[in-house]
CSV table of C-alpha atoms in Angstrom, one decimal:
chain,number,residue,atom,x,y,z
C,231,SER,CA,18.7,-16.5,12.5
C,232,PHE,CA,16.2,-18.9,13.3
C,233,THR,CA,15.1,-16.2,16.3
C,234,MET,CA,14.6,-13.7,14.0
C,235,ASN,CA,13.5,-15.4,9.9
C,236,MET,CA,10.7,-17.0,12.5
C,237,TYR,CA,9.9,-13.4,13.7
C,238,LEU,CA,9.5,-12.7,9.8
C,239,PHE,CA,7.2,-15.6,9.5
C,240,VAL,CA,4.6,-14.3,12.0
C,241,TYR,CA,4.8,-10.7,10.6
C,242,ASP,CA,4.0,-11.8,7.7
C,243,LEU,CA,1.8,-14.2,8.2
C,244,MET,CA,-0.4,-11.2,10.5
C,245,GLN,CA,-0.3,-9.3,7.7
C,246,PHE,CA,-1.9,-12.1,5.4
C,247,CYS,CA,-4.4,-12.7,7.8
C,248,GLY,CA,-5.7,-8.9,7.6
C,249,HIS,CA,-5.3,-9.1,4.4
C,250,SER,CA,-7.0,-12.4,3.3
C,251,TRP,CA,-10.2,-11.1,5.3
C,252,ILE,CA,-10.0,-7.8,4.2
C,253,PHE,CA,-9.8,-8.9,0.5
C,254,THR,CA,-12.4,-12.1,1.0
C,255,ASN,CA,-14.9,-9.4,2.6
C,256,MET,CA,-14.8,-6.7,-0.1
C,257,ILE,CA,-15.8,-10.0,-2.7
C,258,ILE,CA,-18.2,-11.1,-0.5
C,259,ARG,CA,-19.9,-8.2,0.6
C,260,PHE,CA,-20.1,-7.0,-3.3
C,261,MET,CA,-21.9,-10.2,-4.9
C,262,THR,CA,-24.1,-10.0,-1.1
C,263,PHE,CA,-24.7,-6.0,-1.9
C,264,GLY,CA,-23.1,-5.3,-5.1
C,265,LYS,CA,-22.7,-2.1,-6.2
C,266,ASP,CA,-24.4,-1.0,-2.6
C,267,SER,CA,-21.5,-2.3,-0.7
C,268,LEU,CA,-18.9,-0.1,-2.5
C,269,ALA,CA,-19.7,3.2,-1.1
C,270,ASP,CA,-19.8,2.0,3.0
C,271,THR,CA,-15.7,0.3,2.3
C,272,PHE,CA,-13.7,2.4,4.9
C,273,TYR,CA,-17.2,2.6,7.1
C,274,SER,CA,-16.6,-1.8,7.0
C,275,ILE,CA,-12.8,-2.1,7.1
C,276,GLY,CA,-11.1,0.8,6.9
C,277,LEU,CA,-9.9,0.3,11.0
C,278,VAL,CA,-8.7,-3.4,9.8
C,279,MET,CA,-7.5,-1.4,6.4
C,280,ARG,CA,-6.0,0.9,8.8
C,281,LEU,CA,-4.3,-1.5,11.2
C,282,CYS,CA,-2.2,-3.6,9.0
C,283,GLN,CA,-1.4,-0.5,6.9
C,284,LEU,CA,0.1,1.0,10.4
C,285,LEU,CA,1.8,-2.6,10.8
C,286,SER,CA,3.3,-2.3,7.2
C,287,VAL,CA,5.5,0.8,8.9
C,288,LEU,CA,8.1,-2.2,11.0
C,289,GLU,CA,9.3,-3.4,6.9
C,290,ILE,CA,10.8,0.0,6.8
C,291,LEU,CA,12.1,-1.8,11.3
C,292,HIS,CA,13.1,-4.8,9.4
C,293,ILE,CA,14.8,-3.4,6.0
C,294,LEU,CA,17.0,-0.7,8.4
C,295,ILE,CA,18.1,-3.9,11.4
C,296,GLY,CA,18.9,-6.1,8.4
C,297,ILE,CA,17.6,-8.1,8.4
C,298,ASP,CA,14.7,-8.0,5.9
C,299,LYS,CA,17.2,-7.1,2.8
C,300,THR,CA,14.7,-6.1,0.5
C,301,HIS,CA,16.1,-2.4,-0.5
C,302,LEU,CA,14.7,0.6,1.8
C,303,LEU,CA,13.3,3.5,-1.0
C,304,PRO,CA,11.2,2.1,-3.1
C,305,ARG,CA,9.4,0.0,-0.4
C,306,PHE,CA,10.4,3.6,1.7
C,307,LEU,CA,8.2,4.6,-0.5
C,308,GLN,CA,5.3,2.6,-1.0
C,309,ILE,CA,4.9,2.5,2.6
C,310,THR,CA,4.4,6.0,2.6
C,311,GLU,CA,2.2,6.6,-0.3
C,312,ARG,CA,-0.6,4.3,1.8
C,313,ILE,CA,0.2,6.3,4.9
C,314,ILE,CA,-0.2,9.5,3.2
C,315,VAL,CA,-3.6,9.0,1.3
C,316,LEU,CA,-4.8,7.2,4.1
C,317,PHE,CA,-4.9,8.3,7.0
C,318,VAL,CA,-4.0,12.2,5.7
C,319,VAL,CA,-6.0,12.3,2.8
C,320,ILE,CA,-9.3,9.8,3.2
C,321,ASN,CA,-8.9,9.0,6.8
C,322,SER,CA,-8.9,12.6,7.4
C,323,GLN,CA,-11.5,13.8,4.3
C,324,GLU,CA,-15.5,12.0,5.1
C,325,GLU,CA,-16.9,13.2,2.4
C,326,ILE,CA,-14.3,10.9,0.1
C,327,GLN,CA,-15.0,7.6,2.3
C,328,GLY,CA,-17.4,6.7,1.0
C,329,LYS,CA,-16.1,7.4,-3.0
C,330,TYR,CA,-15.4,4.5,-4.8
C,331,VAL,CA,-12.2,4.6,-5.6
C,332,VAL,CA,-11.4,4.2,-1.9
C,333,CYS,CA,-12.8,0.8,-2.7
C,334,VAL,CA,-11.0,0.4,-6.0
C,335,LEU,CA,-7.8,1.5,-4.1
C,336,PHE,CA,-8.2,-1.1,-1.0
C,337,PHE,CA,-9.2,-4.5,-3.4
C,338,LEU,CA,-5.4,-3.4,-6.1
C,339,TRP,CA,-3.9,-3.0,-2.2
C,340,ASN,CA,-4.5,-6.1,-0.1
C,341,LEU,CA,-4.8,-8.2,-3.5
C,342,LEU,CA,-0.6,-7.2,-3.9
C,343,ASP,CA,-0.2,-8.5,-0.6
C,344,VAL,CA,-2.1,-11.2,-0.1
C,345,VAL,CA,0.4,-12.8,-3.4
C,346,ARG,CA,3.3,-11.2,-1.3
C,347,TYR,CA,2.7,-12.0,1.9
C,348,THR,CA,2.2,-15.7,1.0
C,349,TYR,CA,5.1,-15.9,-0.9
C,350,ASN,CA,7.0,-14.2,2.1
C,351,MET,CA,5.5,-16.6,4.4
C,352,LEU,CA,6.7,-19.6,2.5
C,353,SER,CA,11.1,-18.8,1.7
C,354,ARG,CA,11.2,-18.5,5.0
C,355,MET,CA,10.5,-21.4,5.6
C,356,GLY,CA,12.8,-22.0,2.0
C,357,ILE,CA,9.4,-23.6,-0.6
C,358,TYR,CA,8.9,-21.7,-3.3
C,359,TYR,CA,6.1,-23.4,-6.1
C,360,LEU,CA,8.0,-21.2,-9.5
C,361,PRO,CA,4.0,-20.2,-10.6
C,362,LEU,CA,3.4,-17.9,-7.1
C,363,THR,CA,6.6,-16.4,-7.2
C,364,TRP,CA,5.2,-14.8,-10.6
C,365,LEU,CA,2.9,-14.0,-9.6
C,366,ASN,CA,4.3,-12.2,-6.9
C,367,PHE,CA,7.1,-10.0,-8.7
C,368,SER,CA,4.9,-10.0,-11.7
C,369,LEU,CA,1.1,-9.0,-10.6
C,370,CYS,CA,2.4,-5.4,-9.1
C,371,ILE,CA,4.3,-4.5,-12.5
C,372,PRO,CA,0.0,-4.0,-14.3
C,373,LEU,CA,-1.9,-3.2,-10.4
C,374,TYR,CA,1.3,-0.8,-9.2
C,375,PRO,CA,0.7,2.0,-11.5
C,376,LEU,CA,-3.4,1.8,-11.4
C,377,SER,CA,-3.2,2.3,-7.7
C,378,VAL,CA,-0.7,4.9,-8.7
C,379,LEU,CA,-3.1,6.7,-10.3
C,380,ALA,CA,-6.1,5.4,-7.6
C,381,LYS,CA,-3.9,7.5,-5.8
C,382,ALA,CA,-3.7,10.4,-7.2
C,383,TYR,CA,-6.9,10.5,-7.7
C,384,ALA,CA,-8.4,10.1,-5.4
C,385,ILE,CA,-5.6,13.4,-4.6
C,386,CYS,CA,-7.5,15.1,-7.1
C,387,VAL,CA,-11.3,14.3,-5.0
C,388,SER,CA,-9.8,15.5,-2.5
C,389,LEU,CA,-8.5,19.1,-2.8
C,390,PRO,CA,-12.0,20.8,-3.3
C,391,TYR,CA,-12.4,19.2,0.6
C,392,PHE,CA,-9.2,20.6,1.7
C,393,GLU,CA,-10.2,24.4,0.5
C,394,SER,CA,-13.0,24.8,1.4
C,395,PHE,CA,-13.5,22.6,5.5
C,396,GLY,CA,-9.1,24.0,4.8
C,397,THR,CA,-8.2,20.7,6.7
C,398,TYR,CA,-4.4,21.0,7.5
C,399,SER,CA,-4.3,24.2,6.4
C,400,ILE,CA,-2.2,26.8,8.8
C,401,GLU,CA,-1.4,31.0,9.1
C,402,LEU,CA,0.7,31.3,11.6
C,403,PRO,CA,-0.7,35.3,13.9
C,404,PHE,CA,1.2,38.3,12.7
C,405,PRO,CA,5.0,38.9,12.6
C,406,PHE,CA,5.4,35.6,11.4
C,407,THR,CA,3.8,35.1,8.0
C,408,PHE,CA,4.2,32.5,6.9
C,409,SER,CA,1.8,29.4,6.4
C,410,ILE,CA,1.0,26.2,4.0
C,411,TYR,CA,-1.6,25.9,2.1
C,412,PHE,CA,-1.9,22.1,2.8
C,413,PRO,CA,-4.2,21.6,-1.5
C,414,TYR,CA,-0.7,23.5,-2.2
C,415,VAL,CA,1.5,20.3,-0.7
C,416,LEU,CA,-1.2,17.6,-2.0
C,417,LYS,CA,-0.8,19.3,-5.5
C,418,MET,CA,3.6,19.4,-5.1
C,419,TYR,CA,3.2,15.5,-3.8
C,420,LEU,CA,1.0,14.5,-6.3
C,421,LEU,CA,4.7,15.4,-9.1
C,422,VAL,CA,6.8,13.1,-5.7
C,423,LEU,CA,3.9,10.2,-6.6
C,424,PHE,CA,4.8,9.9,-10.0
C,425,THR,CA,7.8,10.2,-9.9
C,426,GLY,CA,8.4,7.9,-7.5
C,427,MET,CA,5.8,5.5,-8.8
C,428,CYS,CA,8.7,5.2,-12.1
C,429,PHE,CA,12.2,4.2,-9.9
C,430,ILE,CA,9.9,2.0,-8.5
C,431,ILE,CA,8.7,0.5,-11.2
C,432,GLN,CA,12.3,-0.2,-12.5
C,433,ASN,CA,13.6,-1.8,-9.5
C,434,ILE,CA,10.7,-4.0,-9.8
C,435,VAL,CA,11.1,-4.6,-13.1
C,436,SER,CA,14.9,-6.0,-12.2
C,437,GLU,CA,13.8,-7.7,-9.3
C,438,ARG,CA,12.0,-9.5,-11.4
C,439,LYS,CA,14.6,-10.1,-13.6
C,440,ALA,CA,16.7,-11.2,-10.3
C,441,HIS,CA,14.1,-14.1,-8.9
C,442,LEU,CA,12.7,-15.2,-12.6
C,443,GLY,CA,15.9,-15.7,-14.9
C,444,THR,CA,16.4,-18.9,-16.0
C,445,GLY,CA,19.4,-20.5,-14.0
C,446,ASN,CA,17.2,-19.1,-10.3
C,447,ILE,CA,14.4,-21.3,-11.8
C,448,LYS,CA,16.6,-23.7,-12.5
C,449,ASN,CA,17.8,-23.9,-8.8
C,450,LYS,CA,14.8,-23.7,-7.5
C,451,ARG,CA,12.9,-26.9,-9.2
C,452,SER,CA,15.7,-28.3,-8.3
């Protein structure tokens, strides 16, 4: 309906504004301060980044109630990956927040999202630009695996801190003998991360073929 379409347009616009601000801020800070800007990326734009990622959880609801036709599982995996790495790994360990990998992650995430939300906004209005369509369905093929590698590296770097501080590790008192050692959970999650990457890349390639096929390109041009 028109109301739902307008709601999705406003949602995409809000995300576009948030990610555009982060992306522009990162570039300006790097051009101004050079490598010194990389260490405090999280402190300067982390709040806006967290708000944008929390807002993205609505996309799962959009799919569930049927107003967004995107496939649920690939989008669910992509959103949960970012939530886990951003809130569970980076936000909980201050020592990780100053690492360069945080800047790399934020750059990749925002570059992909600026393109994606721009494409989504225009498509809500029935506007399709072939270069933007190509960029939206092609850029993620090389950049998404790079973001997964950056996520895995951030998790590996965080492991010594989770081991030292015992963050999220749970040991129940006697008579229970059950305990959760969180570094083991993160190591198992690395397997999930790379398995999900293979599935998501397959979905990305199939979506690219569906949107950039010869027949679809001719229809959009006409």
